[in-house]
């Protein structure tokens, strides 16, 4: 990795992921390469489809670097999507303009058996090439992040074939056909672990696991479908690559955060915007790093709501290992100037 002196990293995000408080807080933004940036829209138009962009190492590297050039974020997240995993496993995945992802839904044992048993890593070679290019293109202080979706979130797209408000098709499937669900989740655990290990080998220094639909699960299913699969992925990754750092984002997982923390699942826990960091942190051991959690719409609004939202987070996390971020992805209608205002306020926070 070239930047570590002994075991003491100099990159701010890696220091936080090792449990060290860093002030001013390091900052990056979920979905930081995206449609709020005019330069993204330009490259996107050249690329063809969204998946063409994900699988084009030159253009994927370019869009990953765009927010780093413009804002100097402390982390750079690989440009790709959580749905490249079902795609590589053999499911038909498309992104329809202005509608989002469309997959050929799976529901039977026969559908499952048509999916590859082990992740064919060669189908994702272009993603690893993007990481390889980023490793040399990024400024020395920028942490390179990889990512994957958590099995439940990915499975919910694979079953419904699209995004759904409360993941009803996958939840119903979990009740009616637990055996199907178990096989699918297990396949995704193995695929995601192999994928993350390969991302680390290609140059990622830390990875974020996105459980975007954690809030949909009732307590009876949460352990089996969300917590346990994430636990297995993190354990498998750490066993294979002990230097890898992990950030776990369970959107809507507030009531379960203390369990993740107690078990040490994730070097950092990402908080969604509904959580009050003051309350959450009071319940978490001091060495557990956190990330988040400004409301993406406070960033759209700008002005007073933005500065008040930032200050509330800064005062709650002062003295703790924390990475500033949004509580979910940045939305396309976000004014670019507001992103700069946010960075200036976070970085300008007085000692
Ligand atoms: O953060 C980054 O900048 C890295 C790239 C990244 C994308 N998607 C690019 C993207 C990451 C980390 C993701 C993760 C992802 N993808 C998640 C989990 C995070 C979250 O936001 O909850 C999910 C659920 C997906 C699935 C997905 N991809 C959906 C539902 C959509 C359509 C919704 C939309 O915003 O249009 C996508 C498309 C997508 N992935 C875009 C980007 C920049 C927009 C597509 C475009 O440019 O046309």
mmCIF file of C-alpha atoms and ligand atoms in Angstrom:
data_model
loop_
_atom_site.group_PDB
_atom_site.id
_atom_site.type_symbol
_atom_site.label_atom_id
_atom_site.label_comp_id
_atom_site.label_asym_id
_atom_site.label_seq_id
_atom_site.Cartn_x
_atom_site.Cartn_y
_atom_site.Cartn_z
ATOM 1 C CA UNK A 1 0.000 0.000 0.000
ATOM 2 C CA UNK A 2 3.064 2.188 0.274
ATOM 3 C CA UNK A 3 1.742 4.693 2.795
ATOM 4 C CA UNK A 4 1.956 2.848 6.058
ATOM 5 C CA UNK A 5 4.870 3.387 8.391
ATOM 6 C CA UNK A 6 4.984 0.159 10.321
ATOM 7 C CA UNK A 7 1.396 -0.436 11.314
ATOM 8 C CA UNK A 8 0.566 3.246 11.616
ATOM 9 C CA UNK A 9 -1.259 4.525 8.577
ATOM 10 C CA UNK A 10 -0.961 8.178 7.660
ATOM 11 C CA UNK A 11 -4.164 8.414 5.633
ATOM 12 C CA UNK A 12 -6.827 10.051 7.778
ATOM 13 C CA UNK A 13 -9.620 7.617 6.980
ATOM 14 C CA UNK A 14 -7.411 4.626 7.753
ATOM 15 C CA UNK A 15 -6.411 6.229 11.050
ATOM 16 C CA UNK A 16 -10.079 6.592 11.990
ATOM 17 C CA UNK A 17 -10.736 3.000 10.929
ATOM 18 C CA UNK A 18 -7.989 1.998 13.347
ATOM 19 C CA UNK A 19 -9.926 3.692 16.134
ATOM 20 C CA UNK A 20 -8.011 6.980 16.273
ATOM 21 C CA UNK A 21 -9.944 10.254 16.597
ATOM 22 C CA UNK A 22 -8.886 12.677 13.816
ATOM 23 C CA UNK A 23 -9.837 16.378 13.803
ATOM 24 C CA UNK A 24 -10.949 18.089 11.606
ATOM 25 C CA UNK A 25 -12.925 15.044 10.556
ATOM 26 C CA UNK A 26 -12.016 13.319 7.312
ATOM 27 C CA UNK A 27 -14.875 13.414 4.812
ATOM 28 C CA UNK A 28 -16.280 11.601 1.798
ATOM 29 C CA UNK A 29 -19.810 11.216 0.470
ATOM 30 C CA UNK A 30 -21.799 8.121 -0.478
ATOM 31 C CA UNK A 31 -22.498 8.197 -4.239
ATOM 32 C CA UNK A 32 -19.960 11.008 -4.584
ATOM 33 C CA UNK A 33 -19.490 10.171 -8.273
ATOM 34 C CA UNK A 34 -22.908 10.814 -9.719
ATOM 35 C CA UNK A 35 -25.456 12.925 -11.474
ATOM 36 C CA UNK A 36 -25.137 16.048 -9.283
ATOM 37 C CA UNK A 37 -21.784 16.588 -11.068
ATOM 38 C CA UNK A 38 -21.923 18.027 -14.613
ATOM 39 C CA UNK A 39 -18.659 16.254 -15.486
ATOM 40 C CA UNK A 40 -20.214 12.917 -14.465
ATOM 41 C CA UNK A 41 -23.187 13.478 -16.748
ATOM 42 C CA UNK A 42 -20.806 14.252 -19.592
ATOM 43 C CA UNK A 43 -18.753 11.062 -19.157
ATOM 44 C CA UNK A 44 -21.919 9.048 -18.574
ATOM 45 C CA UNK A 45 -23.298 10.246 -21.935
ATOM 46 C CA UNK A 46 -20.124 9.045 -23.698
ATOM 47 C CA UNK A 47 -20.184 5.635 -22.030
ATOM 48 C CA UNK A 48 -23.474 4.277 -23.345
ATOM 49 C CA UNK A 49 -25.395 2.391 -20.682
ATOM 50 C CA UNK A 50 -24.758 2.645 -16.953
ATOM 51 C CA UNK A 51 -23.300 -0.880 -16.887
ATOM 52 C CA UNK A 52 -21.037 0.004 -19.842
ATOM 53 C CA UNK A 53 -19.660 2.766 -17.640
ATOM 54 C CA UNK A 54 -19.159 0.383 -14.695
ATOM 55 C CA UNK A 55 -17.252 -2.076 -16.904
ATOM 56 C CA UNK A 56 -15.076 0.482 -18.720
ATOM 57 C CA UNK A 57 -11.886 0.855 -16.624
ATOM 58 C CA UNK A 58 -10.820 4.107 -18.302
ATOM 59 C CA UNK A 59 -14.184 5.854 -17.874
ATOM 60 C CA UNK A 60 -14.939 4.283 -14.469
ATOM 61 C CA UNK A 61 -11.552 5.570 -13.265
ATOM 62 C CA UNK A 62 -12.370 8.993 -14.685
ATOM 63 C CA UNK A 63 -15.727 9.298 -12.878
ATOM 64 C CA UNK A 64 -14.236 7.958 -9.638
ATOM 65 C CA UNK A 65 -11.590 10.692 -9.791
ATOM 66 C CA UNK A 66 -13.969 13.551 -10.661
ATOM 67 C CA UNK A 67 -15.173 14.263 -7.094
ATOM 68 C CA UNK A 68 -11.597 13.892 -5.801
ATOM 69 C CA UNK A 69 -10.313 16.507 -8.249
ATOM 70 C CA UNK A 70 -13.156 18.885 -7.510
ATOM 71 C CA UNK A 71 -13.374 18.539 -3.732
ATOM 72 C CA UNK A 72 -10.315 16.623 -2.500
ATOM 73 C CA UNK A 73 -12.395 14.143 -0.499
ATOM 74 C CA UNK A 74 -10.395 11.964 1.908
ATOM 75 C CA UNK A 75 -11.722 8.754 0.354
ATOM 76 C CA UNK A 76 -12.371 7.695 -3.180
ATOM 77 C CA UNK A 77 -14.972 4.983 -3.722
ATOM 78 C CA UNK A 78 -14.707 2.681 -6.687
ATOM 79 C CA UNK A 79 -17.302 3.499 -9.330
ATOM 80 C CA UNK A 80 -19.413 0.389 -9.856
ATOM 81 C CA UNK A 81 -22.715 -0.955 -8.543
ATOM 82 C CA UNK A 82 -23.898 -3.545 -6.044
ATOM 83 C CA UNK A 83 -25.764 -5.332 -8.864
ATOM 84 C CA UNK A 84 -22.615 -6.394 -10.748
ATOM 85 C CA UNK A 85 -22.619 -9.443 -8.437
ATOM 86 C CA UNK A 86 -25.955 -10.905 -9.664
ATOM 87 C CA UNK A 87 -24.852 -9.943 -13.174
ATOM 88 C CA UNK A 88 -21.579 -11.870 -12.820
ATOM 89 C CA UNK A 89 -23.458 -14.828 -11.316
ATOM 90 C CA UNK A 90 -25.472 -15.029 -14.537
ATOM 91 C CA UNK A 91 -28.668 -13.081 -13.869
ATOM 92 C CA UNK A 92 -29.917 -10.690 -16.529
ATOM 93 C CA UNK A 93 -29.370 -7.143 -15.148
ATOM 94 C CA UNK A 94 -30.135 -3.895 -16.966
ATOM 95 C CA UNK A 95 -30.445 -0.268 -15.930
ATOM 96 C CA UNK A 96 -33.355 1.473 -17.599
ATOM 97 C CA UNK A 97 -32.902 5.252 -18.006
ATOM 98 C CA UNK A 98 -34.853 7.156 -15.335
ATOM 99 C CA UNK A 99 -36.300 3.942 -13.912
ATOM 100 C CA UNK A 100 -33.401 2.169 -12.237
ATOM 101 C CA UNK A 101 -32.339 -1.466 -12.218
ATOM 102 C CA UNK A 102 -34.333 -4.230 -13.943
ATOM 103 C CA UNK A 103 -33.411 -7.874 -13.350
ATOM 104 C CA UNK A 104 -34.958 -11.142 -14.529
ATOM 105 C CA UNK A 105 -36.582 -12.135 -11.200
ATOM 106 C CA UNK A 106 -35.553 -15.462 -9.642
ATOM 107 C CA UNK A 107 -38.002 -17.587 -7.659
ATOM 108 C CA UNK A 108 -37.358 -21.314 -8.103
ATOM 109 C CA UNK A 109 -34.671 -23.830 -7.332
ATOM 110 C CA UNK A 110 -34.087 -24.108 -11.080
ATOM 111 C CA UNK A 111 -33.442 -20.338 -11.238
ATOM 112 C CA UNK A 112 -30.919 -20.706 -8.416
ATOM 113 C CA UNK A 113 -29.139 -23.577 -10.090
ATOM 114 C CA UNK A 114 -28.692 -21.489 -13.244
ATOM 115 C CA UNK A 115 -26.645 -18.995 -11.229
ATOM 116 C CA UNK A 116 -22.937 -19.719 -10.877
ATOM 117 C CA UNK A 117 -22.029 -21.481 -7.666
ATOM 118 C CA UNK A 118 -18.798 -19.573 -7.169
ATOM 119 C CA UNK A 119 -18.355 -15.987 -8.338
ATOM 120 C CA UNK A 120 -16.651 -16.015 -11.765
ATOM 121 C CA UNK A 121 -14.072 -13.361 -10.891
ATOM 122 C CA UNK A 122 -12.937 -13.130 -14.512
ATOM 123 C CA UNK A 123 -16.282 -11.500 -15.390
ATOM 124 C CA UNK A 124 -15.368 -8.670 -13.032
ATOM 125 C CA UNK A 125 -11.814 -8.224 -14.273
ATOM 126 C CA UNK A 126 -12.601 -4.709 -15.547
ATOM 127 C CA UNK A 127 -13.665 -3.659 -12.021
ATOM 128 C CA UNK A 128 -10.341 -4.851 -10.611
ATOM 129 C CA UNK A 129 -8.521 -3.058 -13.405
ATOM 130 C CA UNK A 130 -10.312 0.151 -12.393
ATOM 131 C CA UNK A 131 -9.031 -0.289 -8.824
ATOM 132 C CA UNK A 132 -5.551 -0.937 -10.134
ATOM 133 C CA UNK A 133 -5.629 2.289 -12.155
ATOM 134 C CA UNK A 134 -7.017 4.253 -9.196
ATOM 135 C CA UNK A 135 -4.271 3.024 -6.913
ATOM 136 C CA UNK A 136 -1.692 4.933 -8.943
ATOM 137 C CA UNK A 137 -3.901 7.863 -10.024
ATOM 138 C CA UNK A 138 -5.084 8.933 -6.563
ATOM 139 C CA UNK A 139 -3.331 11.541 -4.408
ATOM 140 C CA UNK A 140 -1.208 9.930 -1.668
ATOM 141 C CA UNK A 141 -3.539 11.020 1.139
ATOM 142 C CA UNK A 142 -6.735 9.588 -0.372
ATOM 143 C CA UNK A 143 -8.015 6.236 0.898
ATOM 144 C CA UNK A 144 -9.262 3.880 -1.810
ATOM 145 C CA UNK A 145 -12.561 2.216 -0.924
ATOM 146 C CA UNK A 146 -14.153 -0.814 -2.499
ATOM 147 C CA UNK A 147 -17.663 -2.001 -1.720
ATOM 148 C CA UNK A 148 -20.409 -4.550 -2.162
ATOM 149 C CA UNK A 149 -24.068 -4.796 -1.297
ATOM 150 C CA UNK A 150 -25.058 -6.877 1.727
ATOM 151 C CA UNK A 151 -26.693 -10.181 0.748
ATOM 152 C CA UNK A 152 -30.219 -9.225 1.869
ATOM 153 C CA UNK A 153 -30.197 -5.972 -0.123
ATOM 154 C CA UNK A 154 -28.829 -7.685 -3.240
ATOM 155 C CA UNK A 155 -31.209 -10.648 -2.822
ATOM 156 C CA UNK A 156 -34.187 -8.308 -2.607
ATOM 157 C CA UNK A 157 -33.344 -6.957 -6.090
ATOM 158 C CA UNK A 158 -32.721 -10.460 -7.422
ATOM 159 C CA UNK A 159 -36.134 -11.665 -6.233
ATOM 160 C CA UNK A 160 -38.255 -8.605 -7.055
ATOM 161 C CA UNK A 161 -36.352 -7.816 -10.254
ATOM 162 C CA UNK A 162 -36.400 -4.121 -9.348
ATOM 163 C CA UNK A 163 -36.372 -1.714 -6.448
ATOM 164 C CA UNK A 164 -39.492 -1.981 -4.260
ATOM 165 C CA UNK A 165 -40.682 0.322 -1.439
ATOM 166 C CA UNK A 166 -40.477 -2.223 1.374
ATOM 167 C CA UNK A 167 -38.921 -5.301 -0.260
ATOM 168 C CA UNK A 168 -42.235 -7.162 0.027
ATOM 169 C CA UNK A 169 -41.440 -9.820 -2.608
ATOM 170 C CA UNK A 170 -38.206 -10.867 -0.877
ATOM 171 C CA UNK A 171 -39.717 -10.708 2.603
ATOM 172 C CA UNK A 172 -42.626 -12.872 1.577
ATOM 173 C CA UNK A 173 -40.246 -15.306 -0.092
ATOM 174 C CA UNK A 174 -38.235 -15.517 3.138
ATOM 175 C CA UNK A 175 -41.362 -16.623 5.041
ATOM 176 C CA UNK A 176 -42.718 -18.967 2.389
ATOM 177 C CA UNK A 177 -39.538 -20.545 1.130
ATOM 178 C CA UNK A 178 -36.775 -20.358 3.759
ATOM 179 C CA UNK A 179 -34.761 -23.056 1.953
ATOM 180 C CA UNK A 180 -34.584 -20.947 -1.236
ATOM 181 C CA UNK A 181 -33.601 -17.906 0.782
ATOM 182 C CA UNK A 182 -30.891 -19.796 2.624
ATOM 183 C CA UNK A 183 -29.287 -21.039 -0.599
ATOM 184 C CA UNK A 184 -29.443 -17.586 -2.192
ATOM 185 C CA UNK A 185 -28.035 -15.749 0.828
ATOM 186 C CA UNK A 186 -25.275 -18.331 1.206
ATOM 187 C CA UNK A 187 -24.338 -17.950 -2.460
ATOM 188 C CA UNK A 188 -24.178 -14.179 -1.998
ATOM 189 C CA UNK A 189 -22.074 -14.474 1.167
ATOM 190 C CA UNK A 190 -19.493 -16.569 -0.679
ATOM 191 C CA UNK A 191 -19.578 -14.385 -3.806
ATOM 192 C CA UNK A 192 -19.300 -11.136 -1.817
ATOM 193 C CA UNK A 193 -16.407 -12.423 0.294
ATOM 194 C CA UNK A 194 -14.467 -13.518 -2.796
ATOM 195 C CA UNK A 195 -15.282 -10.206 -4.490
ATOM 196 C CA UNK A 196 -14.076 -8.091 -1.560
ATOM 197 C CA UNK A 197 -10.881 -10.125 -1.141
ATOM 198 C CA UNK A 198 -10.118 -9.539 -4.818
ATOM 199 C CA UNK A 199 -10.874 -5.814 -4.444
ATOM 200 C CA UNK A 200 -8.357 -5.611 -1.593
ATOM 201 C CA UNK A 201 -5.785 -7.428 -3.732
ATOM 202 C CA UNK A 202 -6.429 -4.954 -6.550
ATOM 203 C CA UNK A 203 -5.724 -1.954 -4.300
ATOM 204 C CA UNK A 204 -8.753 -1.174 -2.131
ATOM 205 C CA UNK A 205 -7.647 -0.355 1.426
ATOM 206 C CA UNK A 206 -11.071 -0.563 3.028
ATOM 207 C CA UNK A 207 -14.487 -1.712 1.871
ATOM 208 C CA UNK A 208 -18.005 -0.607 2.673
ATOM 209 C CA UNK A 209 -20.847 -3.112 2.863
ATOM 210 C CA UNK A 210 -24.168 -1.482 1.887
ATOM 211 C CA UNK A 211 -27.252 -2.912 3.597
ATOM 212 C CA UNK A 212 -29.554 -0.287 2.130
ATOM 213 C CA UNK A 213 -32.712 -2.157 3.057
ATOM 214 C CA UNK A 214 -31.937 -3.110 6.652
ATOM 215 C CA UNK A 215 -35.047 -1.288 7.839
ATOM 216 C CA UNK A 216 -37.386 -3.640 5.960
ATOM 217 C CA UNK A 217 -36.586 -6.685 8.066
ATOM 218 C CA UNK A 218 -38.645 -7.686 11.122
ATOM 219 C CA UNK A 219 -36.613 -8.793 14.172
ATOM 220 C CA UNK A 220 -37.364 -12.470 13.429
ATOM 221 C CA UNK A 221 -35.584 -12.259 10.072
ATOM 222 C CA UNK A 222 -32.918 -9.653 10.799
ATOM 223 C CA UNK A 223 -30.424 -11.988 12.456
ATOM 224 C CA UNK A 224 -30.574 -14.653 9.747
ATOM 225 C CA UNK A 225 -30.868 -12.464 6.651
ATOM 226 C CA UNK A 226 -28.837 -9.379 7.530
ATOM 227 C CA UNK A 227 -26.634 -9.656 10.597
ATOM 228 C CA UNK A 228 -25.355 -13.178 10.109
ATOM 229 C CA UNK A 229 -24.451 -12.813 6.401
ATOM 230 C CA UNK A 230 -22.622 -9.519 7.089
ATOM 231 C CA UNK A 231 -20.825 -11.146 10.025
ATOM 232 C CA UNK A 232 -19.708 -14.014 7.762
ATOM 233 C CA UNK A 233 -18.453 -11.706 5.011
ATOM 234 C CA UNK A 234 -16.467 -9.538 7.425
ATOM 235 C CA UNK A 235 -15.001 -12.607 9.152
ATOM 236 C CA UNK A 236 -14.085 -14.263 5.840
ATOM 237 C CA UNK A 237 -12.459 -11.090 4.539
ATOM 238 C CA UNK A 238 -10.498 -10.459 7.749
ATOM 239 C CA UNK A 239 -9.305 -14.025 7.878
ATOM 240 C CA UNK A 240 -8.021 -13.873 4.311
ATOM 241 C CA UNK A 241 -6.767 -10.267 4.378
ATOM 242 C CA UNK A 242 -6.245 -9.109 7.985
ATOM 243 C CA UNK A 243 -5.135 -5.651 6.824
ATOM 244 C CA UNK A 244 -8.500 -4.933 5.162
ATOM 245 C CA UNK A 245 -10.679 -2.388 6.959
ATOM 246 C CA UNK A 246 -14.472 -2.505 6.820
ATOM 247 C CA UNK A 247 -17.316 -0.007 7.091
ATOM 248 C CA UNK A 248 -20.745 -1.495 7.655
ATOM 249 C CA UNK A 249 -23.791 0.546 6.642
ATOM 250 C CA UNK A 250 -27.076 -0.935 7.775
ATOM 251 C CA UNK A 251 -29.680 1.615 6.788
ATOM 252 C CA UNK A 252 -32.445 1.423 9.364
ATOM 253 C CA UNK A 253 -30.259 -0.748 11.573
ATOM 254 C CA UNK A 254 -30.236 1.643 14.523
ATOM 255 C CA UNK A 255 -31.641 -0.770 17.089
ATOM 256 C CA UNK A 256 -29.058 -3.379 16.076
ATOM 257 C CA UNK A 257 -25.987 -1.131 16.070
ATOM 258 C CA UNK A 258 -24.855 -2.062 19.560
ATOM 259 C CA UNK A 259 -24.768 -5.735 18.496
ATOM 260 C CA UNK A 260 -22.556 -4.968 15.517
ATOM 261 C CA UNK A 261 -20.326 -2.937 17.836
ATOM 262 C CA UNK A 262 -20.161 -5.556 20.588
ATOM 263 C CA UNK A 263 -19.197 -8.258 18.146
ATOM 264 C CA UNK A 264 -16.712 -6.025 16.361
ATOM 265 C CA UNK A 265 -18.463 -6.459 12.998
ATOM 266 C CA UNK A 266 -17.032 -3.562 11.016
ATOM 267 C CA UNK A 267 -14.159 -1.247 11.887
ATOM 268 C CA UNK A 268 -16.661 1.562 11.414
ATOM 269 C CA UNK A 269 -20.435 1.637 11.611
ATOM 270 C CA UNK A 270 -22.126 4.000 9.189
ATOM 271 C CA UNK A 271 -25.177 5.768 10.624
ATOM 272 C CA UNK A 272 -28.196 6.659 8.522
ATOM 273 C CA UNK A 273 -29.623 10.175 8.779
ATOM 274 C CA UNK A 274 -32.494 9.217 11.099
ATOM 275 C CA UNK A 275 -30.127 8.529 13.990
ATOM 276 C CA UNK A 276 -29.027 11.114 16.528
ATOM 277 C CA UNK A 277 -25.261 10.581 16.832
ATOM 278 C CA UNK A 278 -25.315 11.852 20.413
ATOM 279 C CA UNK A 279 -27.716 9.120 21.518
ATOM 280 C CA UNK A 280 -26.094 6.405 19.409
ATOM 281 C CA UNK A 281 -22.565 7.177 20.568
ATOM 282 C CA UNK A 282 -23.564 7.121 24.210
ATOM 283 C CA UNK A 283 -24.293 3.412 23.679
ATOM 284 C CA UNK A 284 -21.195 2.487 21.677
ATOM 285 C CA UNK A 285 -17.737 1.626 23.071
ATOM 286 C CA UNK A 286 -15.327 4.574 22.582
ATOM 287 C CA UNK A 287 -12.989 2.700 20.228
ATOM 288 C CA UNK A 288 -15.748 1.901 17.701
ATOM 289 C CA UNK A 289 -15.463 4.240 14.730
ATOM 290 C CA UNK A 290 -18.577 5.721 13.155
ATOM 291 C CA UNK A 291 -19.442 7.419 9.879
ATOM 292 C CA UNK A 292 -22.204 9.734 8.755
ATOM 293 C CA UNK A 293 -24.808 10.998 8.975
ATOM 294 C CA UNK A 294 -26.058 14.286 7.505
ATOM 295 C CA UNK A 295 -29.490 14.134 5.891
ATOM 296 C CA UNK A 296 -28.870 14.247 2.103
ATOM 297 C CA UNK A 297 -31.772 16.707 1.867
ATOM 298 C CA UNK A 298 -30.107 19.132 4.320
ATOM 299 C CA UNK A 299 -27.338 19.217 1.713
ATOM 300 C CA UNK A 300 -29.868 19.968 -1.026
ATOM 301 C CA UNK A 301 -31.396 22.754 1.100
ATOM 302 C CA UNK A 302 -28.071 24.375 2.032
ATOM 303 C CA UNK A 303 -27.816 27.486 4.235
ATOM 304 C CA UNK A 304 -28.980 27.262 7.842
ATOM 305 C CA UNK A 305 -30.311 23.676 7.757
ATOM 306 C CA UNK A 306 -26.995 22.559 6.314
ATOM 307 C CA UNK A 307 -24.776 24.330 8.818
ATOM 308 C CA UNK A 308 -27.010 23.355 11.755
ATOM 309 C CA UNK A 309 -27.033 19.711 10.614
ATOM 310 C CA UNK A 310 -23.241 19.667 10.295
ATOM 311 C CA UNK A 311 -22.675 21.360 13.664
ATOM 312 C CA UNK A 312 -24.960 18.919 15.417
ATOM 313 C CA UNK A 313 -22.867 16.012 14.124
ATOM 314 C CA UNK A 314 -19.538 17.712 14.852
ATOM 315 C CA UNK A 315 -20.436 18.421 18.468
ATOM 316 C CA UNK A 316 -21.691 14.860 19.024
ATOM 317 C CA UNK A 317 -18.617 13.109 17.613
ATOM 318 C CA UNK A 318 -15.882 15.422 18.918
ATOM 319 C CA UNK A 319 -13.050 13.323 20.395
ATOM 320 C CA UNK A 320 -14.303 10.098 18.797
ATOM 321 C CA UNK A 321 -13.084 8.242 15.725
ATOM 322 C CA UNK A 322 -15.570 9.487 13.118
ATOM 323 C CA UNK A 323 -15.698 9.942 9.340
ATOM 324 C CA UNK A 324 -17.992 12.705 8.134
ATOM 325 C CA UNK A 325 -20.462 11.560 5.459
ATOM 326 C CA UNK A 326 -24.119 11.738 4.557
ATOM 327 C CA UNK A 327 -26.661 9.378 6.103
ATOM 328 C CA UNK A 328 -27.365 7.951 2.620
ATOM 329 C CA UNK A 329 -26.339 8.689 -0.975
ATOM 330 C CA UNK A 330 -26.129 12.213 -2.354
ATOM 331 C CA UNK A 331 -29.114 12.967 -4.606
ATOM 332 C CA UNK A 332 -28.849 14.268 -8.204
ATOM 333 C CA UNK A 333 -30.561 17.599 -7.413
ATOM 334 C CA UNK A 334 -27.842 18.599 -4.899
ATOM 335 C CA UNK A 335 -26.256 21.969 -5.786
ATOM 336 C CA UNK A 336 -22.503 21.476 -6.215
ATOM 337 C CA UNK A 337 -21.787 24.670 -4.204
ATOM 338 C CA UNK A 338 -23.494 23.163 -1.167
ATOM 339 C CA UNK A 339 -21.046 20.252 -1.256
ATOM 340 C CA UNK A 340 -18.175 22.737 -1.125
ATOM 341 C CA UNK A 341 -19.905 24.618 1.740
ATOM 342 C CA UNK A 342 -20.190 21.350 3.667
ATOM 343 C CA UNK A 343 -16.523 20.481 3.170
ATOM 344 C CA UNK A 344 -15.410 23.987 4.185
ATOM 345 C CA UNK A 345 -17.453 23.829 7.389
ATOM 346 C CA UNK A 346 -16.247 20.345 8.353
ATOM 347 C CA UNK A 347 -12.597 21.132 7.576
ATOM 348 C CA UNK A 348 -12.762 24.583 9.099
ATOM 349 C CA UNK A 349 -14.098 23.335 12.427
ATOM 350 C CA UNK A 350 -11.939 24.954 15.081
ATOM 351 C CA UNK A 351 -9.842 23.045 17.544
HETATM 352 O O1 LIG B 1 -20.759 5.959 -4.173
HETATM 353 C C1 LIG B 1 -20.257 6.014 -5.318
HETATM 354 O O2 LIG B 1 -20.038 7.069 -5.916
HETATM 355 C C2 LIG B 1 -19.832 4.707 -5.956
HETATM 356 C C3 LIG B 1 -20.734 4.125 -6.859
HETATM 357 C C4 LIG B 1 -22.034 3.501 -6.415
HETATM 358 C C5 LIG B 1 -23.169 3.496 -7.256
HETATM 359 N N1 LIG B 1 -24.122 2.707 -6.690
HETATM 360 C C6 LIG B 1 -23.253 4.205 -8.545
HETATM 361 C C7 LIG B 1 -24.571 4.433 -9.148
HETATM 362 C C8 LIG B 1 -22.359 2.754 -5.276
HETATM 363 C C9 LIG B 1 -21.542 2.509 -4.019
HETATM 364 C C10 LIG B 1 -23.678 2.248 -5.481
HETATM 365 C C11 LIG B 1 -24.345 1.354 -4.521
HETATM 366 C C12 LIG B 1 -25.740 0.967 -4.761
HETATM 367 N N2 LIG B 1 -26.354 0.685 -5.952
HETATM 368 C C13 LIG B 1 -26.684 0.735 -3.733
HETATM 369 C C14 LIG B 1 -26.400 0.832 -2.251
HETATM 370 C C15 LIG B 1 -26.284 2.212 -1.783
HETATM 371 C C16 LIG B 1 -27.551 2.971 -1.676
HETATM 372 O O3 LIG B 1 -27.619 4.049 -2.279
HETATM 373 O O4 LIG B 1 -28.448 2.530 -0.939
HETATM 374 C C17 LIG B 1 -27.895 0.366 -4.336
HETATM 375 C C18 LIG B 1 -29.187 0.040 -3.619
HETATM 376 C C19 LIG B 1 -27.672 0.326 -5.739
HETATM 377 C C20 LIG B 1 -28.642 -0.082 -6.808
HETATM 378 C C21 LIG B 1 -28.896 1.037 -7.749
HETATM 379 N N3 LIG B 1 -27.964 1.537 -8.645
HETATM 380 C C22 LIG B 1 -30.098 1.749 -7.921
HETATM 381 C C23 LIG B 1 -31.364 1.527 -7.126
HETATM 382 C C24 LIG B 1 -29.872 2.678 -8.942
HETATM 383 C C25 LIG B 1 -30.878 3.594 -9.575
HETATM 384 C C26 LIG B 1 -31.264 4.691 -8.685
HETATM 385 C C27 LIG B 1 -30.689 5.979 -9.168
HETATM 386 O O5 LIG B 1 -30.102 6.689 -8.351
HETATM 387 O O6 LIG B 1 -30.887 6.264 -10.360
HETATM 388 C C28 LIG B 1 -28.529 2.566 -9.343
HETATM 389 C C29 LIG B 1 -27.861 3.353 -10.382
HETATM 390 C C30 LIG B 1 -26.616 4.076 -9.986
HETATM 391 N N4 LIG B 1 -25.586 3.512 -9.272
HETATM 392 C C31 LIG B 1 -26.260 5.404 -10.345
HETATM 393 C C32 LIG B 1 -24.981 5.634 -9.828
HETATM 394 C C33 LIG B 1 -24.138 6.871 -9.979
HETATM 395 C C34 LIG B 1 -27.107 6.362 -11.178
HETATM 396 C C35 LIG B 1 -27.272 5.817 -12.549
HETATM 397 C C36 LIG B 1 -26.914 6.711 -13.690
HETATM 398 O O7 LIG B 1 -25.856 7.400 -13.697
HETATM 399 O O8 LIG B 1 -27.684 6.709 -14.635
#
